[in-house]
Amino acid sequence: MKIGPDTVVTFHYTLRDESGAELESSRGADPAAYLHGANNIIPGLESAMTGQSDGDTFTTTVTPAEGYGLRDPDKVQRVPIKHLSFKGKLSAGDVVQLSTDDGMRTVTVTKAGRHTADIDTNHPLAGQTLVFDIEVSAVRDATAEELTHRHVHGPGGHQH
Ligand code: ZN
C-alpha cells in the first residue's frame, strides 16, 4: 500500500546530521507511527514519505526550513531554575523541560547558574540540516477515530 493522505505509516528511522553523526534512532525500540497529511511530522520528511510503500527504504535530506526551522538568536532567555525540570546537576548543553503557561516545553540550557539558567527555546534541531534513513514498516488506512483526532492511536501513537 502506498503512503498518501489519511494513511497511518509505521517506520524506523535513523537521524544524522550533515557530518553523518547519529542524533536519534528508533532502531532497537518500537517504530514510530504517524498520520500522513496531518502535520504530525516535519514537512520535509512528510513530503519524502509520499508515494513510498511498506518495505521501502530510502534516505532523505531535510533543510532547516523544511525541518525544525531556523535558529532564532532572540530565543535565548534567563529563567529561574525552579521553572526547569531536570535530574542531578544542571549543566550547559542539557536538554530539559521548562514549565510555561502553555505546558511543558523542551529547551536547551546554554548557561547554568545557582538560581537562574540561560535557556535556548529554539527546538534542539532548529537550524540543522537533517539526514534521515527511513524504513517503512507498514502502511494502513487510518480509522475514522484517528482522522477525527488527527493523530495515530495505538503502538507508536496516542494511548487514550
Ligand atoms: Zn486521539
Coordinates of N, CA and C and ligand atoms in Angstrom, one line a residue:
M1 N 0.8 -1.2 0.0 CA 0.0 0.0 0.0 C 0.9 1.3 0.0
K2 N 0.5 2.2 -0.8 CA 1.3 3.5 -0.9 C 0.9 4.5 0.2
I3 N 1.9 5.3 0.6 CA 1.6 6.3 1.6 C 0.9 7.5 0.9
G4 N -0.2 7.9 1.4 CA -0.9 9.1 0.9 C -1.8 9.6 2.0
P5 N -2.6 10.6 1.6 CA -3.5 11.3 2.7 C -4.3 10.2 3.4
D6 N -4.4 10.4 4.7 CA -5.2 9.6 5.6 C -4.7 8.1 5.7
T7 N -3.4 7.9 5.5 CA -2.8 6.6 5.8 C -2.0 6.7 7.1
V8 N -1.9 5.6 7.8 CA -1.1 5.6 9.0 C 0.2 4.8 8.6
V9 N 1.3 5.5 8.9 CA 2.6 5.0 8.5 C 3.4 4.6 9.7
T10 N 3.9 3.4 9.8 CA 4.8 2.9 10.8 C 6.2 2.8 10.2
F11 N 7.2 3.3 10.8 CA 8.5 3.4 10.2 C 9.6 3.4 11.2
H12 N 10.8 2.9 10.8 CA 12.0 3.0 11.6 C 12.9 4.1 11.0
Y13 N 13.6 4.8 11.8 CA 14.4 5.9 11.3 C 15.7 6.0 12.0
T14 N 16.7 6.4 11.3 CA 18.0 6.9 11.9 C 18.2 8.3 11.4
L15 N 18.4 9.2 12.4 CA 18.6 10.6 12.0 C 20.0 11.0 12.2
R16 N 20.6 11.5 11.2 CA 22.0 12.0 11.3 C 22.1 13.5 11.0
D17 N 23.2 14.1 11.4 CA 23.4 15.5 11.0 C 24.2 15.5 9.7
E18 N 24.6 16.6 9.2 CA 25.2 16.7 7.9 C 26.6 16.0 7.9
S19 N 27.2 15.9 9.1 CA 28.6 15.3 9.1 C 28.4 13.8 9.2
G20 N 27.2 13.3 9.4 CA 27.0 11.8 9.4 C 26.9 11.3 10.9
A21 N 27.0 12.2 11.9 CA 26.9 11.8 13.3 C 25.4 11.4 13.6
E22 N 25.2 10.3 14.2 CA 23.8 9.9 14.6 C 23.3 10.8 15.7
L23 N 22.1 11.3 15.5 CA 21.4 12.1 16.5 C 20.3 11.3 17.3
E24 N 19.6 10.5 16.5 CA 18.5 9.7 17.1 C 18.3 8.5 16.2
S25 N 17.7 7.5 16.8 CA 17.3 6.3 16.0 C 16.2 5.6 16.7
S26 N 15.3 5.0 15.9 CA 14.2 4.2 16.5 C 14.7 2.7 16.5
R27 N 15.8 2.4 16.0 CA 16.3 1.0 15.9 C 16.5 0.5 17.3
G28 N 16.1 -0.7 17.5 CA 16.2 -1.3 18.8 C 15.0 -1.0 19.7
A29 N 14.1 -0.1 19.3 CA 12.9 0.2 20.0 C 11.7 0.1 19.1
D30 N 10.5 0.5 19.6 CA 9.4 0.4 18.7 C 9.5 1.4 17.6
P31 N 9.0 1.1 16.4 CA 9.0 2.0 15.3 C 8.1 3.2 15.6
A32 N 8.3 4.3 14.9 CA 7.5 5.5 15.1 C 6.2 5.3 14.2
A33 N 5.1 6.0 14.5 CA 3.9 6.0 13.7 C 3.4 7.4 13.6
Y34 N 2.8 7.7 12.4 CA 2.2 9.0 12.3 C 1.0 8.9 11.3
L35 N 0.2 9.9 11.3 CA -0.9 10.0 10.4 C -0.5 10.9 9.3
H36 N -0.4 10.4 8.0 CA 0.1 11.2 6.9 C -0.9 12.3 6.5
G37 N -0.4 13.5 6.3 CA -1.2 14.6 5.8 C -1.8 15.4 7.0
A38 N -1.3 15.1 8.2 CA -1.9 15.8 9.4 C -0.9 16.7 10.1
N39 N 0.3 16.9 9.4 CA 1.4 17.7 10.0 C 1.8 17.2 11.4
N40 N 1.8 15.8 11.5 CA 2.3 15.2 12.7 C 3.8 15.1 12.7
I41 N 4.5 15.2 11.5 CA 5.9 15.1 11.5 C 6.4 16.3 10.7
I42 N 7.7 16.6 10.6 CA 8.2 17.8 9.9 C 7.9 17.7 8.4
P43 N 7.7 18.8 7.8 CA 7.2 18.9 6.4 C 8.1 18.2 5.5
G44 N 9.4 18.3 5.6 CA 10.4 17.7 4.7 C 10.3 16.2 4.7
L45 N 10.1 15.7 5.9 CA 10.1 14.2 6.0 C 8.7 13.7 5.5
E46 N 7.7 14.4 5.8 CA 6.3 14.0 5.3 C 6.3 14.0 3.8
S47 N 6.9 15.0 3.1 CA 6.8 15.0 1.7 C 7.6 13.9 1.1
A48 N 8.8 13.6 1.7 CA 9.6 12.5 1.2 C 8.9 11.1 1.4
M49 N 8.0 11.0 2.3 CA 7.2 9.8 2.6 C 6.2 9.5 1.5
T50 N 5.7 10.6 0.9 CA 4.5 10.5 0.0 C 4.9 9.6 -1.2
G51 N 4.1 8.6 -1.4 CA 4.3 7.7 -2.5 C 5.1 6.5 -2.2
Q52 N 5.8 6.4 -1.0 CA 6.6 5.2 -0.6 C 5.6 4.1 -0.2
S53 N 6.1 2.9 -0.2 CA 5.2 1.8 0.2 C 5.9 1.0 1.4
D54 N 5.1 0.1 2.0 CA 5.7 -0.7 3.1 C 6.8 -1.5 2.5
G55 N 7.9 -1.6 3.3 CA 9.1 -2.3 2.9 C 10.1 -1.4 2.2
D56 N 9.7 -0.2 1.8 CA 10.6 0.7 1.1 C 11.7 1.2 2.1
T57 N 12.9 1.4 1.6 CA 13.9 2.1 2.4 C 14.4 3.2 1.6
F58 N 14.7 4.4 2.2 CA 15.2 5.5 1.5 C 15.9 6.4 2.4
T59 N 16.8 7.3 1.8 CA 17.4 8.3 2.6 C 17.0 9.7 2.1
T60 N 16.7 10.6 3.0 CA 16.3 11.9 2.5 C 16.9 13.0 3.4
T61 N 17.3 14.1 2.8 CA 17.9 15.2 3.4 C 16.9 16.3 3.6
V62 N 16.8 16.8 4.8 CA 15.7 17.9 5.1 C 16.5 19.1 5.5
T63 N 16.2 20.2 4.8 CA 16.8 21.5 5.2 C 16.1 22.1 6.5
P64 N 16.8 23.0 7.2 CA 16.1 23.6 8.4 C 14.7 24.1 8.1
A65 N 14.6 24.8 7.0 CA 13.3 25.4 6.7 C 12.2 24.4 6.6
E66 N 12.5 23.2 6.1 CA 11.5 22.1 6.0 C 11.6 21.1 7.2
G67 N 12.5 21.5 8.1 CA 12.6 20.6 9.3 C 12.1 21.3 10.6
Y68 N 13.0 21.7 11.5 CA 12.6 22.3 12.8 C 12.8 23.8 12.8
G69 N 12.9 24.4 11.6 CA 13.0 25.8 11.4 C 14.4 26.3 11.6
L70 N 14.6 27.6 11.4 CA 15.9 28.3 11.5 C 16.0 28.6 13.0
R71 N 17.3 28.8 13.4 CA 17.6 29.1 14.8 C 17.4 30.6 15.0
D72 N 16.6 31.0 16.0 CA 16.3 32.4 16.3 C 17.2 32.8 17.5
P73 N 18.2 33.7 17.3 CA 19.1 34.0 18.4 C 18.3 34.8 19.5
D74 N 17.2 35.3 19.2 CA 16.4 36.0 20.2 C 15.7 35.1 21.2
K75 N 15.7 33.8 20.9 CA 15.0 32.8 21.8 C 15.9 32.3 22.9
V76 N 16.8 33.1 23.3 CA 17.6 32.8 24.5 C 17.2 33.7 25.6
Q77 N 16.9 33.1 26.8 CA 16.4 34.0 27.9 C 16.9 33.4 29.2
R78 N 16.8 34.2 30.3 CA 17.2 33.8 31.6 C 16.0 33.5 32.4
V79 N 16.0 32.3 33.0 CA 14.8 31.9 33.8 C 15.2 31.4 35.2
P80 N 14.3 31.5 36.2 CA 14.7 30.8 37.5 C 14.8 29.3 37.3
I81 N 15.8 28.8 38.0 CA 16.0 27.3 37.8 C 14.8 26.5 38.3
K82 N 14.0 27.1 39.2 CA 12.8 26.3 39.7 C 11.8 26.1 38.6
H83 N 11.9 26.8 37.5 CA 10.9 26.6 36.4 C 11.4 25.4 35.5
L84 N 12.5 24.9 35.8 CA 13.1 23.8 34.9 C 12.9 22.5 35.6
S85 N 12.6 21.5 34.9 CA 12.5 20.1 35.4 C 13.7 19.3 34.9
F86 N 14.6 18.8 35.8 CA 15.8 18.1 35.5 C 16.2 17.2 36.7
K87 N 17.1 16.3 36.4 CA 17.6 15.4 37.5 C 19.1 15.7 37.6
G88 N 19.6 15.7 38.8 CA 21.0 15.8 39.1 C 21.4 17.3 39.0
K89 N 22.6 17.5 38.4 CA 23.2 18.8 38.4 C 23.0 19.4 37.0
L90 N 22.6 20.7 36.9 CA 22.3 21.3 35.7 C 23.6 21.8 35.0
S91 N 23.8 21.5 33.8 CA 25.0 22.0 33.1 C 24.6 22.5 31.7
A92 N 25.5 23.4 31.1 CA 25.3 23.9 29.8 C 25.2 22.7 28.8
G93 N 24.3 22.8 27.9 CA 24.1 21.7 26.9 C 23.0 20.7 27.3
D94 N 22.6 20.8 28.5 CA 21.5 19.9 28.9 C 20.2 20.2 28.2
V95 N 19.4 19.2 27.8 CA 18.1 19.5 27.3 C 17.1 19.1 28.4
V96 N 16.3 20.1 28.8 CA 15.4 19.9 30.0 C 14.0 20.4 29.6
Q97 N 13.1 20.2 30.6 CA 11.7 20.7 30.4 C 11.5 22.0 31.1
L98 N 10.9 23.0 30.4 CA 10.6 24.3 31.0 C 9.1 24.3 31.2
S99 N 8.6 24.6 32.5 CA 7.2 24.8 32.6 C 6.8 26.2 32.2
T100 N 5.8 26.3 31.4 CA 5.3 27.6 30.9 C 3.8 27.6 31.1
D101 N 3.2 28.7 30.8 CA 1.7 28.8 30.9 C 1.0 27.9 30.0
D102 N 1.7 27.5 28.9 CA 1.1 26.6 27.9 C 1.6 25.2 28.1
G103 N 2.1 24.9 29.2 CA 2.6 23.5 29.5 C 4.1 23.4 29.4
M104 N 4.6 22.1 29.4 CA 6.0 21.9 29.4 C 6.5 22.1 27.9
R105 N 7.7 22.6 27.8 CA 8.4 22.6 26.5 C 9.9 22.3 26.7
T106 N 10.4 21.7 25.6 CA 11.8 21.3 25.7 C 12.7 22.4 25.3
V107 N 13.7 22.7 26.2 CA 14.7 23.8 26.0 C 16.1 23.3 26.2
T108 N 17.0 24.0 25.7 CA 18.5 23.7 25.9 C 19.1 24.7 26.8
V109 N 19.8 24.2 27.8 CA 20.5 25.1 28.7 C 21.8 25.6 28.1
T110 N 22.0 26.9 28.0 CA 23.2 27.5 27.5 C 24.2 27.9 28.6
K111 N 23.7 28.2 29.8 CA 24.5 28.6 30.9 C 23.7 28.3 32.2
A112 N 24.3 27.6 33.1 CA 23.6 27.3 34.4 C 24.3 28.0 35.5
G113 N 23.4 28.8 36.3 CA 23.9 29.5 37.5 C 23.3 28.8 38.7
R114 N 23.5 29.5 39.8 CA 23.0 28.9 41.1 C 21.5 28.9 41.2
H115 N 20.9 30.1 40.8 CA 19.4 30.3 40.9 C 18.7 30.5 39.5
T116 N 19.5 30.8 38.5 CA 18.9 31.1 37.2 C 19.7 30.3 36.2
A117 N 19.1 30.1 35.0 CA 19.8 29.5 33.9 C 19.4 30.2 32.6
D118 N 20.4 30.3 31.7 CA 20.1 30.8 30.4 C 19.7 29.6 29.5
I119 N 18.5 29.8 28.9 CA 18.0 28.7 28.1 C 17.7 29.2 26.7
D120 N 17.8 28.2 25.8 CA 17.6 28.5 24.4 C 16.3 27.7 24.1
T121 N 15.2 28.5 23.7 CA 13.9 27.8 23.5 C 13.7 27.4 22.0
N122 N 14.8 27.6 21.2 CA 14.7 27.0 19.9 C 14.6 25.5 20.0
H123 N 14.0 24.8 19.1 CA 14.0 23.4 19.1 C 15.4 22.9 19.0
P124 N 15.8 21.9 19.7 CA 17.2 21.4 19.7 C 17.8 21.1 18.3
L125 N 16.9 20.8 17.4 CA 17.3 20.5 16.0 C 17.1 21.7 15.0
A126 N 16.7 22.9 15.6 CA 16.5 24.0 14.7 C 17.8 24.4 14.1
G127 N 17.8 24.8 12.9 CA 19.0 25.3 12.1 C 19.8 24.2 11.6
Q128 N 19.4 22.9 11.8 CA 20.2 21.8 11.4 C 19.7 21.2 10.1
T129 N 20.6 20.8 9.2 CA 20.2 20.0 8.1 C 20.2 18.6 8.5
L130 N 19.1 17.9 8.3 CA 18.9 16.5 8.9 C 18.9 15.5 7.8
V131 N 19.5 14.4 8.0 CA 19.6 13.3 7.1 C 18.9 12.1 7.7
F132 N 17.8 11.7 7.1 CA 17.0 10.5 7.7 C 17.2 9.3 6.8
D133 N 17.5 8.2 7.4 CA 17.5 6.9 6.8 C 16.1 6.3 7.3
I134 N 15.3 6.0 6.3 CA 13.9 5.5 6.7 C 13.7 4.1 6.1
E135 N 13.0 3.3 7.0 CA 12.5 2.1 6.5 C 11.0 2.0 6.8
V136 N 10.2 2.0 5.8 CA 8.7 1.9 6.0 C 8.3 0.5 6.5
S137 N 7.8 0.4 7.7 CA 7.4 -0.9 8.2 C 6.0 -1.3 7.7
A138 N 5.1 -0.4 7.8 CA 3.7 -0.7 7.5 C 3.0 0.5 7.1
V139 N 2.0 0.3 6.2 CA 1.1 1.4 5.8 C -0.3 0.9 5.9
R140 N -1.2 1.6 6.5 CA -2.6 1.1 6.6 C -3.5 2.4 6.5
D141 N -4.8 2.1 6.2 CA -5.8 3.2 6.3 C -6.0 3.7 7.7
A142 N -6.1 5.0 7.9 CA -6.4 5.5 9.2 C -7.9 5.1 9.6
T143 N -8.1 4.9 10.9 CA -9.5 4.7 11.3 C -10.3 6.0 11.4
A144 N -11.6 5.9 11.4 CA -12.4 7.2 11.5 C -12.0 8.0 12.7
E145 N -11.8 7.3 13.8 CA -11.4 8.0 15.1 C -10.1 8.7 14.9
E146 N -9.1 8.1 14.3 CA -7.8 8.7 14.1 C -8.0 9.9 13.2
L147 N -8.8 9.9 12.2 CA -9.0 11.0 11.3 C -9.6 12.2 12.1
T148 N -10.6 11.9 13.0 CA -11.2 12.9 13.8 C -10.2 13.6 14.7
H149 N -9.3 12.7 15.3 CA -8.3 13.2 16.3 C -7.1 13.8 15.6
R150 N -6.9 13.5 14.3 CA -5.7 13.9 13.5 C -4.4 13.4 14.1
H151 N -4.4 12.2 14.7 CA -3.2 11.5 15.1 C -3.5 10.0 15.2
V152 N -2.3 9.3 15.3 CA -2.4 7.8 15.4 C -2.8 7.4 16.8
H153 N -3.6 6.3 16.8 CA -3.8 5.6 18.1 C -3.1 4.3 18.1
G154 N -2.8 3.8 19.3 CA -2.1 2.5 19.5 C -0.6 2.6 19.5
P155 N 0.1 1.5 19.2 CA 1.6 1.5 19.3 C 2.2 2.6 18.4
G156 N 3.1 3.4 19.0 CA 3.8 4.5 18.3 C 3.0 5.7 18.3
G157 N 1.7 5.7 18.7 CA 0.9 6.9 18.7 C 0.3 7.2 20.0
H158 N -0.9 7.9 20.1 CA -1.5 8.2 21.3 C -2.2 7.0 21.9
Q159 N -2.0 6.9 23.3 CA -2.7 5.8 24.0 C -3.8 6.5 24.9
H160 N -5.0 6.6 24.4 CA -6.0 7.2 25.2 C -7.4 6.8 24.7
Ligands
ZN1 ZN -6.7 10.5 19.8

